[in-house]
Coordinates of C-alpha atoms and ligand atoms in Angstrom, one line a residue:
Chain H
X18 CA 0.5 -0.4 0.4
X19 CA 1.9 3.3 -1.1
X20 CA 1.9 6.0 2.0
X21 CA -1.4 8.1 2.7
X22 CA 0.1 11.5 2.8
X23 CA -3.1 14.2 4.0
X24 CA -2.8 18.1 3.4
X25 CA -4.7 20.1 4.9
X26 CA -5.7 23.2 3.5
X27 CA -6.3 23.9 -0.3
X28 CA -5.1 27.1 -1.5
X29 CA -2.5 27.5 -3.7
X30 CA -0.1 25.7 -1.3
X31 CA -2.5 22.7 -0.9
X32 CA -3.1 22.6 -4.3
X33 CA -0.1 22.5 -5.6
X34 CA 2.0 20.6 -2.7
X35 CA -1.4 18.1 -4.0
X36 CA -0.5 18.0 -7.6
X37 CA 3.5 17.4 -7.0
X38 CA 1.9 14.2 -5.3
X39 CA -0.3 12.9 -7.3
X40 CA 2.3 13.9 -10.5
X41 CA 4.5 11.3 -8.1
X42 CA 0.8 9.2 -8.5
X43 CA 0.3 9.0 -4.8
X44 CA -3.1 9.7 -4.2
X45 CA -3.1 12.2 -1.1
X46 CA -5.8 13.2 0.9
X47 CA -7.1 16.5 0.6
X48 CA -8.9 18.1 3.9
X49 CA -10.5 21.7 3.3
X50 CA -12.8 24.6 5.0
X51 CA -13.9 26.5 1.2
X52 CA -17.1 24.9 -0.5
X53 CA -14.2 24.2 -3.4
X54 CA -9.9 25.1 -3.9
X55 CA -8.7 28.3 -3.9
X56 CA -7.9 29.8 -0.3
X57 CA -8.3 32.9 0.6
X58 CA -6.8 34.6 -1.7
X59 CA -8.2 32.8 -4.8
X60 CA -11.6 32.3 -3.5
X61 CA -14.7 31.1 -5.8
X62 CA -18.2 32.1 -5.1
X63 CA -21.2 29.8 -4.3
X64 CA -22.5 28.8 -7.8
X65 CA -24.6 30.9 -10.1
X66 CA -22.6 34.3 -9.3
X67 CA -21.3 35.3 -13.0
X68 CA -18.2 37.6 -12.5
X69 CA -15.7 35.9 -14.6
X70 CA -12.4 35.4 -12.4
X71 CA -10.6 38.9 -14.3
X72 CA -13.3 40.9 -12.4
X73 CA -13.0 39.2 -9.1
X74 CA -8.9 38.6 -9.0
X75 CA -7.9 41.5 -11.7
X76 CA -3.7 40.8 -12.5
X77 CA -3.8 37.6 -10.9
X78 CA -6.1 36.0 -13.0
X79 CA -4.4 33.3 -14.7
X80 CA -3.0 32.4 -11.6
X81 CA -6.2 31.7 -10.0
X82 CA -7.8 29.7 -12.9
X83 CA -4.7 28.0 -13.1
X84 CA -5.3 26.9 -9.6
X85 CA -8.5 25.7 -9.5
X86 CA -8.2 23.7 -13.3
X87 CA -5.6 21.8 -12.4
X88 CA -7.2 21.4 -8.7
X89 CA -10.8 20.3 -9.7
X90 CA -9.3 17.8 -12.8
X91 CA -7.7 15.9 -10.2
X92 CA -10.4 15.8 -8.2
X93 CA -12.5 14.7 -11.4
X94 CA -10.1 11.8 -12.0
X95 CA -10.2 11.1 -8.6
X96 CA -6.1 11.3 -8.0
X97 CA -7.3 13.0 -4.2
X98 CA -9.1 12.1 -2.4
X99 CA -11.6 15.7 -1.3
X100 CA -13.2 16.6 1.8
X101 CA -14.6 20.1 1.1
X102 CA -16.2 22.0 3.6
X103 CA -14.2 20.2 6.8
X104 CA -12.2 21.5 9.4
X105 CA -10.0 19.3 11.3
X106 CA -10.0 20.4 14.2
X107 CA -7.2 18.1 16.6
X108 CA -4.6 15.6 15.5
X109 CA -3.1 12.8 17.9
X110 CA -1.6 9.7 17.5
X111 CA -1.7 9.2 13.3
X112 CA -5.2 10.6 12.7
X113 CA -7.0 14.1 11.7
X114 CA -10.3 14.7 13.4
X115 CA -12.0 15.9 11.0
X116 CA -15.7 18.2 11.0
X117 CA -17.7 18.4 7.9
X118 CA -21.3 18.1 6.8
X119 CA -21.7 15.0 6.5
X120 CA -20.5 15.2 10.8
X121 CA -17.3 14.2 11.9
X122 CA -15.2 11.2 10.9
X123 CA -11.0 10.5 12.0
X124 CA -8.9 9.9 9.0
X125 CA -5.5 8.2 9.8
X126 CA -2.5 9.2 7.2
X127 CA 1.1 8.7 7.7
X128 CA 2.4 12.0 6.7
X129 CA 0.8 15.8 6.8
X130 CA 1.4 18.5 5.3
X131 CA -0.2 21.6 6.6
X132 CA -0.9 24.7 4.5
X133 CA -3.1 25.9 6.8
X134 CA -2.7 30.0 5.8
X135 CA -3.3 33.1 7.2
X136 CA -5.3 35.0 9.1
X137 CA -5.5 38.8 9.5
X138 CA -3.2 39.9 12.6
X139 CA -5.9 42.4 14.4
X140 CA -5.2 45.3 17.2
X141 CA -7.3 46.3 19.6
X142 CA -9.2 50.0 18.7
X143 CA -11.5 51.2 21.9
X144 CA -15.0 50.3 20.0
X145 CA -13.9 47.3 17.9
X146 CA -16.7 44.6 19.9
X147 CA -19.6 47.5 18.1
X148 CA -21.0 45.5 15.1
X149 CA -20.2 47.2 12.2
X150 CA -15.6 46.4 12.4
X151 CA -15.0 43.3 10.8
X152 CA -11.1 42.1 10.1
X153 CA -9.6 43.2 6.0
X154 CA -10.0 40.0 5.1
X155 CA -13.8 39.9 5.5
X156 CA -13.7 42.7 3.8
X157 CA -12.2 40.8 1.0
X158 CA -14.3 37.6 1.3
X159 CA -17.8 39.3 1.4
X160 CA -16.9 41.7 -2.0
X161 CA -15.7 38.4 -4.3
X162 CA -17.7 36.0 -2.0
X163 CA -20.9 37.6 -2.2
X164 CA -20.5 40.6 -3.6
X165 CA -21.4 43.1 -1.5
X166 CA -20.2 45.9 1.5
X167 CA -20.6 45.4 4.2
X168 CA -21.3 48.6 5.7
X169 CA -22.7 52.2 2.9
X170 CA -19.9 54.1 4.5
X171 CA -16.5 52.1 5.7
X172 CA -13.4 53.4 6.8
X173 CA -10.8 51.5 6.3
X174 CA -7.4 51.1 8.9
X175 CA -4.3 49.4 10.0
X176 CA -1.3 49.1 7.5
X177 CA -0.2 46.4 4.9
X178 CA -0.6 46.1 1.6
X179 CA -4.6 44.5 2.2
X180 CA -5.6 47.8 3.4
X181 CA -4.7 50.0 -0.1
X182 CA -5.9 46.4 -1.6
X183 CA -8.9 46.1 -0.2
X184 CA -10.0 50.0 -0.1
X185 CA -9.4 50.0 -4.3
X186 CA -11.2 46.7 -5.0
X187 CA -14.2 48.2 -2.8
X188 CA -14.0 51.7 -4.5
X189 CA -13.3 49.5 -8.1
X190 CA -16.4 47.6 -7.2
X191 CA -19.1 50.7 -6.6
X192 CA -18.6 50.4 -1.7
X193 CA -18.3 54.2 -0.8
X194 CA -15.0 54.6 1.0
X195 CA -14.9 57.1 4.0
X196 CA -11.0 57.3 4.0
X197 CA -7.8 54.9 4.8
X198 CA -6.3 55.4 7.5
X199 CA -2.4 53.5 7.5
X200 CA -1.3 53.3 11.3
X201 CA 3.1 53.1 9.5
X202 CA 4.2 56.3 9.1
X203 CA 5.9 58.0 5.9
X204 CA 9.4 57.7 7.5
X205 CA 8.6 53.6 7.4
X206 CA 7.5 52.4 4.7
X207 CA 10.3 53.8 3.1
X208 CA 13.3 52.0 5.7
X209 CA 11.7 49.0 4.2
X210 CA 11.6 50.2 0.4
X211 CA 15.0 48.4 0.0
X212 CA 13.6 45.3 0.6
X213 CA 10.7 45.6 -2.1
X214 CA 13.7 45.6 -4.5
X215 CA 13.8 42.0 -4.1
X216 CA 10.2 42.5 -6.2
X217 CA 9.5 45.3 -8.1
X218 CA 6.4 44.7 -9.7
X219 CA 4.6 43.9 -6.9
X220 CA 6.2 46.8 -5.8
X221 CA 4.8 49.4 -8.6
X222 CA 1.7 47.9 -8.0
X223 CA 1.0 48.6 -4.7
X224 CA 2.5 52.0 -5.3
X225 CA -0.2 53.1 -8.0
X226 CA -2.9 51.9 -6.1
X227 CA -2.0 53.9 -3.0
X228 CA -2.4 57.0 -5.7
X229 CA -5.3 56.0 -6.9
X230 CA -6.8 56.7 -3.3
X231 CA -5.8 60.2 -3.6
X232 CA -7.1 61.7 -0.1
X233 CA -8.4 59.5 1.2
X234 CA -5.4 57.4 1.9
X235 CA -4.1 59.2 5.4
X236 CA 0.7 57.5 6.8
X237 CA 1.0 58.0 10.3
X238 CA -1.7 58.1 11.9
X239 CA -3.4 56.9 15.0
X240 CA -6.5 55.0 15.6
X241 CA -7.6 57.0 18.3
X242 CA -11.3 55.0 18.9
X243 CA -14.3 53.5 17.2
X244 CA -17.5 55.4 18.2
X245 CA -21.4 53.1 17.9
X246 CA -24.5 54.1 19.0
X247 CA -27.1 50.5 18.9
X248 CA -27.6 50.5 16.0
X249 CA -23.3 49.7 15.4
X250 CA -20.4 51.8 14.0
X251 CA -21.1 55.6 13.6
X252 CA -17.3 57.2 13.2
X253 CA -14.4 56.6 13.6
X254 CA -12.1 58.8 16.0
X255 CA -7.8 59.6 14.6
X256 CA -5.4 61.6 15.0
X257 CA -3.3 62.4 11.7
X258 CA 0.4 62.1 11.2
X259 CA 0.6 65.6 12.6
X260 CA -1.2 64.9 16.1
X261 CA -3.8 66.7 15.1
X262 CA -7.8 64.7 16.0
X263 CA -10.1 64.2 13.2
X264 CA -13.3 61.8 14.0
X265 CA -15.0 60.4 10.0
X266 CA -18.2 59.7 10.5
X267 CA -18.8 56.2 8.9
X268 CA -21.5 52.5 10.0
X269 CA -18.6 49.8 8.8
X270 CA -14.8 49.9 9.6
X271 CA -11.8 47.0 8.0
X272 CA -8.9 46.6 10.1
X273 CA -6.4 45.2 9.8
X274 CA -2.8 45.0 10.1
X275 CA -1.3 42.6 7.7
X276 CA -1.4 39.1 7.7
X277 CA -0.7 36.1 10.7
X278 CA 0.3 32.6 10.3
X279 CA -2.5 29.8 11.5
X280 CA -0.8 27.9 13.2
X281 CA -2.5 26.6 15.9
X282 CA -3.2 22.9 13.9
X283 CA 1.0 23.2 14.2
X284 CA 1.6 23.7 17.2
X285 CA -0.6 20.6 18.3
X286 CA 1.4 18.5 15.6
X287 CA 4.0 19.0 17.9
X288 CA 6.0 22.1 16.2
X289 CA 9.0 23.9 17.5
X290 CA 7.8 28.2 17.4
X291 CA 10.2 31.0 17.4
X292 CA 9.1 34.6 17.9
X293 CA 10.5 36.9 14.5
X294 CA 11.2 40.0 15.4
X295 CA 10.6 41.3 11.7
X296 CA 7.1 39.6 11.6
X297 CA 6.0 40.5 15.1
X298 CA 5.1 37.1 15.7
X299 CA 5.6 33.7 16.7
X300 CA 6.1 31.1 14.1
X301 CA 6.8 27.4 13.3
X302 CA 9.8 26.6 12.5
X303 CA 10.9 24.1 9.7
X304 CA 14.4 24.4 8.1
X305 CA 14.0 25.4 3.7
X306 CA 12.2 22.9 2.2
X307 CA 9.0 22.8 4.8
X308 CA 9.8 19.7 7.2
X309 CA 9.7 20.9 10.5
X310 CA 8.9 17.2 12.3
X311 CA 8.6 13.4 11.6
X312 CA 6.5 13.7 9.1
X313 CA 5.4 16.9 9.4
X314 CA 5.6 19.5 6.1
X315 CA 4.9 22.8 6.0
X316 CA 4.1 25.3 3.5
X317 CA 2.4 28.8 2.4
X318 CA 1.5 31.9 4.6
X319 CA 0.7 29.1 7.5
X320 CA 4.9 29.3 7.5
X321 CA 5.8 32.2 6.4
X322 CA 3.8 34.9 5.2
X323 CA 5.4 35.2 2.1
X324 CA 2.2 35.1 -0.8
X325 CA 0.1 33.1 -3.3
X326 CA 3.0 33.1 -5.2
X327 CA 5.4 31.9 -3.1
X328 CA 2.6 29.4 -1.2
X329 CA 2.9 28.0 -4.9
X330 CA 5.7 27.5 -4.6
X331 CA 5.9 26.2 -1.3
X332 CA 4.0 23.7 -1.5
X333 CA 5.5 22.1 -4.7
X334 CA 8.7 22.4 -2.4
X335 CA 7.4 20.9 1.0
X336 CA 6.0 17.7 -1.5
X337 CA 9.4 17.3 -3.0
X338 CA 10.6 16.2 0.1
X339 CA 7.8 14.2 1.8
X340 CA 8.2 12.2 -1.6
X341 CA 12.1 12.1 -0.4
X342 CA 12.4 11.3 2.9
X343 CA 9.3 8.2 1.8
X344 CA 12.2 8.1 -0.7
X345 CA 10.3 8.4 -4.0
X346 CA 12.0 10.2 -7.1
X347 CA 11.3 13.9 -6.3
X348 CA 10.9 17.2 -8.9
X349 CA 13.7 19.1 -8.5
X350 CA 12.5 22.4 -7.0
X351 CA 15.9 24.8 -7.6
X352 CA 13.7 27.8 -9.0
X353 CA 11.0 27.1 -6.6
X354 CA 14.0 27.7 -3.9
X355 CA 15.3 30.6 -5.4
X356 CA 11.4 32.2 -5.3
X357 CA 11.3 31.3 -1.6
X358 CA 14.0 33.2 -1.0
X359 CA 13.6 35.8 -3.3
X360 CA 9.9 36.7 -1.8
X361 CA 11.0 36.3 1.6
X362 CA 13.7 39.4 1.1
X363 CA 10.6 41.3 -0.4
X364 CA 8.3 39.6 2.2
X365 CA 10.6 41.0 4.7
X366 CA 10.7 44.0 3.7
X367 CA 7.4 44.9 3.2
X368 CA 6.8 43.8 7.1
X369 CA 9.4 46.5 8.1
X370 CA 7.2 49.1 5.9
X371 CA 4.2 48.0 7.4
X372 CA 5.4 47.3 11.1
X373 CA 3.0 46.3 14.1
X374 CA 1.4 49.3 16.0
X375 CA 3.7 48.5 19.1
X376 CA 3.2 52.1 20.5
X377 CA -0.5 52.3 19.9
X378 CA -1.1 48.3 21.6
X379 CA 0.8 49.4 25.0
X380 CA -0.7 52.9 25.2
X381 CA -4.6 51.3 25.2
X382 CA -6.5 52.9 27.9
X383 CA -7.7 49.8 30.6
X384 CA -11.8 49.7 29.0
X385 CA -10.6 49.0 25.6
X386 CA -11.7 45.5 24.9
X387 CA -9.1 43.6 24.3
X388 CA -10.6 40.3 23.7
X389 CA -14.0 40.9 21.6
X390 CA -14.7 37.0 22.2
X391 CA -15.3 37.3 26.1
X392 CA -15.1 40.5 26.7
X393 CA -11.5 41.3 28.1
X394 CA -10.6 44.4 28.8
X395 CA -6.7 45.8 28.1
X396 CA -7.0 46.7 32.4
X397 CA -7.9 43.1 33.2
X398 CA -4.7 42.5 31.7
X399 CA -3.1 44.7 33.5
X400 CA -4.0 43.7 37.0
X401 CA -3.8 39.8 35.6
X402 CA -0.4 40.0 35.2
X403 CA 0.4 41.9 38.6
X404 CA -0.8 39.2 40.2
X405 CA 0.1 35.9 38.0
X406 CA 3.1 37.4 36.3
X407 CA 4.7 38.1 32.9
X408 CA 3.6 35.0 31.5
X409 CA 1.2 34.8 28.8
X410 CA -0.2 31.4 29.6
X411 CA -0.8 32.0 32.9
X412 CA -2.9 35.3 32.7
X413 CA -4.9 33.5 30.2
X414 CA -5.3 30.6 32.4
X415 CA -6.2 33.5 35.1
X416 CA -7.7 35.9 33.4
X417 CA -9.4 34.3 30.4
X418 CA -7.8 36.0 27.1
X419 CA -8.3 33.6 24.3
X420 CA -10.4 31.2 25.9
X421 CA -13.0 32.8 23.5
X422 CA -14.4 31.6 20.3
X423 CA -11.8 32.6 18.1
X424 CA -8.7 31.1 20.3
X425 CA -7.0 33.7 20.3
X426 CA -6.3 34.5 17.3
X427 CA -7.2 38.2 17.5
X428 CA -6.9 38.7 20.8
X429 CA -3.2 37.0 21.8
X430 CA -0.4 39.3 20.3
X431 CA -1.9 42.3 21.0
X432 CA -2.2 40.7 25.1
X433 CA 1.2 39.8 24.9
X434 CA 2.2 43.2 23.7
X435 CA 0.2 44.5 26.5
X436 CA 1.4 41.9 29.4
X437 CA 5.0 42.5 28.1
X438 CA 5.3 47.3 28.4
X439 CA 3.2 47.1 31.5
X440 CA 5.6 43.9 33.3
X441 CA 8.6 46.3 31.5
X442 CA 10.0 43.3 29.1
X443 CA 9.8 42.5 25.5
X444 CA 6.5 40.6 23.8
X445 CA 9.1 37.8 23.4
X446 CA 9.8 36.6 27.0
X447 CA 6.1 36.6 28.2
X448 CA 5.9 33.4 25.5
X449 CA 2.9 33.0 22.9
X450 CA -0.8 31.4 23.9
X451 CA -0.8 28.1 23.3
X452 CA -3.1 26.2 21.0
X453 CA -5.5 24.1 22.6
X454 CA -7.6 21.6 20.8
X455 CA -10.7 21.7 19.4
X456 CA -8.7 24.6 17.1
X457 CA -12.2 24.9 15.7
X458 CA -15.7 24.6 18.0
X459 CA -16.8 21.4 17.9
X460 CA -21.0 20.4 18.9
X461 CA -21.4 18.9 22.2
X462 CA -20.8 14.7 21.7
X463 CA -19.5 15.0 17.9
X464 CA -17.1 12.4 19.9
X465 CA -18.9 10.4 22.4
X466 CA -18.4 6.6 20.6
X467 CA -22.1 5.4 19.9
X468 CA -23.8 2.6 20.3
Chain A
X28 CA -41.8 44.8 16.8
X29 CA -43.2 44.2 12.8
X30 CA -42.5 47.7 12.3
X31 CA -39.6 49.0 14.0
X32 CA -39.0 45.6 11.9
X33 CA -39.8 46.9 8.9
X34 CA -38.6 50.0 9.5
X35 CA -34.6 48.3 9.6
X36 CA -35.1 47.0 6.9
X37 CA -35.3 49.5 4.7
X38 CA -31.0 49.9 6.1
X39 CA -30.0 46.7 6.3
X40 CA -25.8 47.0 7.1
X41 CA -24.9 45.1 4.0
X42 CA -24.8 46.8 0.9
X43 CA -25.3 44.9 -2.4
X44 CA -22.9 45.8 -5.5
X45 CA -23.3 43.4 -7.9
X46 CA -24.5 39.4 -8.4
X47 CA -27.4 40.3 -7.8
X48 CA -29.8 38.5 -10.6
X49 CA -29.8 34.8 -8.6
X50 CA -33.6 33.5 -7.9
X51 CA -34.6 35.1 -4.6
X52 CA -35.0 32.2 -1.4
X53 CA -37.4 33.0 1.3
X54 CA -36.1 32.7 4.5
X55 CA -38.0 33.0 8.4
X56 CA -35.9 35.6 11.0
X57 CA -37.8 36.2 14.0
X58 CA -41.6 34.8 12.4
X59 CA -40.7 37.5 9.9
X60 CA -40.7 36.4 6.5
X61 CA -37.4 37.1 4.4
X62 CA -36.2 37.2 1.4
X63 CA -32.2 36.3 0.0
X64 CA -30.5 35.7 -3.1
X65 CA -30.1 32.2 -3.6
X66 CA -25.9 31.9 -3.0
X67 CA -25.8 34.2 0.0
X68 CA -24.9 33.0 2.9
X69 CA -26.9 33.2 5.7
X70 CA -24.7 36.5 7.4
X71 CA -25.6 38.2 4.2
X72 CA -29.2 37.2 3.9
X73 CA -29.9 39.1 7.1
X74 CA -27.9 41.7 7.4
X75 CA -29.1 42.8 3.9
X76 CA -32.4 43.5 5.8
X77 CA -30.6 44.3 9.5
X78 CA -27.9 45.8 11.0
X79 CA -26.2 42.9 13.3
X80 CA -27.0 39.3 13.5
X81 CA -27.8 39.1 17.5
X82 CA -27.0 40.1 21.0
X83 CA -23.5 40.0 22.7
X84 CA -23.1 37.2 25.3
X85 CA -20.4 39.9 27.3
X86 CA -21.3 43.3 26.8
X87 CA -23.8 45.2 25.8
X88 CA -22.9 45.8 21.6
X89 CA -24.7 44.2 19.2
X90 CA -22.9 41.3 17.2
X91 CA -22.6 41.3 12.9
X92 CA -19.7 38.6 12.0
X93 CA -16.3 39.6 12.6
X94 CA -13.6 37.9 10.1
X95 CA -16.0 36.4 7.7
X96 CA -14.1 33.3 7.1
X97 CA -15.4 31.6 10.0
X98 CA -12.4 31.9 12.5
X99 CA -14.1 34.4 15.3
X100 CA -17.5 32.4 15.7
X101 CA -18.5 35.8 15.8
X102 CA -21.4 35.5 13.4
X103 CA -23.3 32.5 14.8
X104 CA -27.1 32.6 15.5
X105 CA -30.0 30.6 16.7
X106 CA -32.5 28.3 14.5
X107 CA -36.1 27.9 15.5
X108 CA -34.8 23.8 15.9
X109 CA -31.7 22.9 15.0
X110 CA -28.2 23.6 16.8
X111 CA -27.2 27.0 16.3
X112 CA -25.8 27.6 12.5
X113 CA -22.4 29.4 12.1
X114 CA -23.7 32.6 9.0
X115 CA -20.6 33.3 8.0
X116 CA -19.9 29.1 6.0
X117 CA -23.9 28.3 6.2
X118 CA -25.8 29.2 2.7
X119 CA -29.1 30.6 3.7
X120 CA -32.0 27.0 2.4
X121 CA -35.5 28.1 1.3
X122 CA -37.5 27.9 4.3
X123 CA -35.1 28.8 6.8
X124 CA -36.5 30.2 10.1
X125 CA -33.6 31.4 12.2
X126 CA -34.0 34.1 15.0
X127 CA -31.4 36.7 16.8
X128 CA -32.7 36.1 20.2
X129 CA -32.3 33.3 22.4
X130 CA -34.8 30.2 21.9
X131 CA -37.1 30.4 25.3
X132 CA -35.6 27.1 25.8
X133 CA -32.0 28.1 25.9
X134 CA -29.8 28.0 29.0
Ligands
FES529 S1 -17.9 35.8 11.5 FE1 -16.0 35.1 12.8 S2 -16.6 33.0 12.0 FE2 -18.3 34.0 11.0

């Protein structure tokens, strides 16, 4: 019997990993939360929607088409066991615990490739718990997969390439964007410029998009508060680069400070993590080819936030490493490894140019809700640090931030930053919130044996 | 109650920008008949006529979803029968009966 290789995720990395394995005559198992392959970046609208890939993905349409076609062909020919609309909620003892539409299943594997992608990296803003505040990714998903805007007058705030991209896409589709507030200053943005030379075309496209936003775009902003009434968001109060108070009425806000690797499953699989200063987050440890443990491989944004092109390369590289480790002939990946190296230089430039807003997070007022799920405030977090000590997991156990529905995805970085600032140490020294199964909520009784 | 809902109906959160040539789908929110389009998620369907999905469990603020990718669990609503739904990843279906407030027997 040939080796059972399971792949989690069918975005650019997972799809290309599957293709590489299929070319070597393996039949991988692919488990994905999407209804169709593509991941978040090349996400496809449901049946019955009519926009073409050119409208949906712009300059990246050809890549999206190619990826979708390659994966759909493998499914049609029965060369992959595809489990769409399914979440891996835990893993143990060589089995994945999978929750799908048809119920739950345990799927055994010999080798595992995690291509779990990324989620928005969020910093709390006073008032962000109100209805009408969304992640930037959510704004983009609403537009791409549903053809809707999540408000009549939208403020976009945060930093990173997605900030200008989402604003430009919303405007092109006819939504009303009231302001684009970038917390990165022009000085910071210039400091990352040398890295951007590694991919000049991508950099130029970003700058052109920014220019198109004209006077809506503001750099060096401090977002002070999201004001809300009974029906949700009413305005954003912010300070411009010169320190002047401004207020922009709106009914929706898109927030995002770049992306964070989705690492919950890697954590459960036993990966080691290192704090990365440039990306200001904990990232799983792996070799150049994605090897992260015995029979365990990581690829794509779930390992390093390098974007879609690099994710395709990383998927092929990780699958090739898996084949080599199985003693099977593996394709040459030299060109992909070069693309990965170049993409990392570029991505580090981007991360430096659009940094995590550490100072803003450290100085959040005590009343600010940090954990949206459980309503835990900055004040509670600081008080818990006082008696629990500067240790992220102790503060989590005592104060319960990061224990809600999102499993700490949207508060863990800010919590660590605040704990560290309060105790006067560096964020990496307080550790990271450890993931706990299930990584997605599971209905009561899902794995209770019947009979 | 019903008249308030209808007034809010004119001011849903979601603005449809494109892709409106889809078949209508009828569903019920808090007993009131609503119309969505085939292919809408439950989140889109509800927010097309409402500003939010439900009240919060840990504060006065209403909830309207946050990530739209199944990662935050901010977006669930109750059904008249059956389990709670994660609205951002559940397609709307003909005849669904949804609730923005907990049914009486919810613990
Ligand atoms: S909006 Fe985050 S899970 Fe649905």
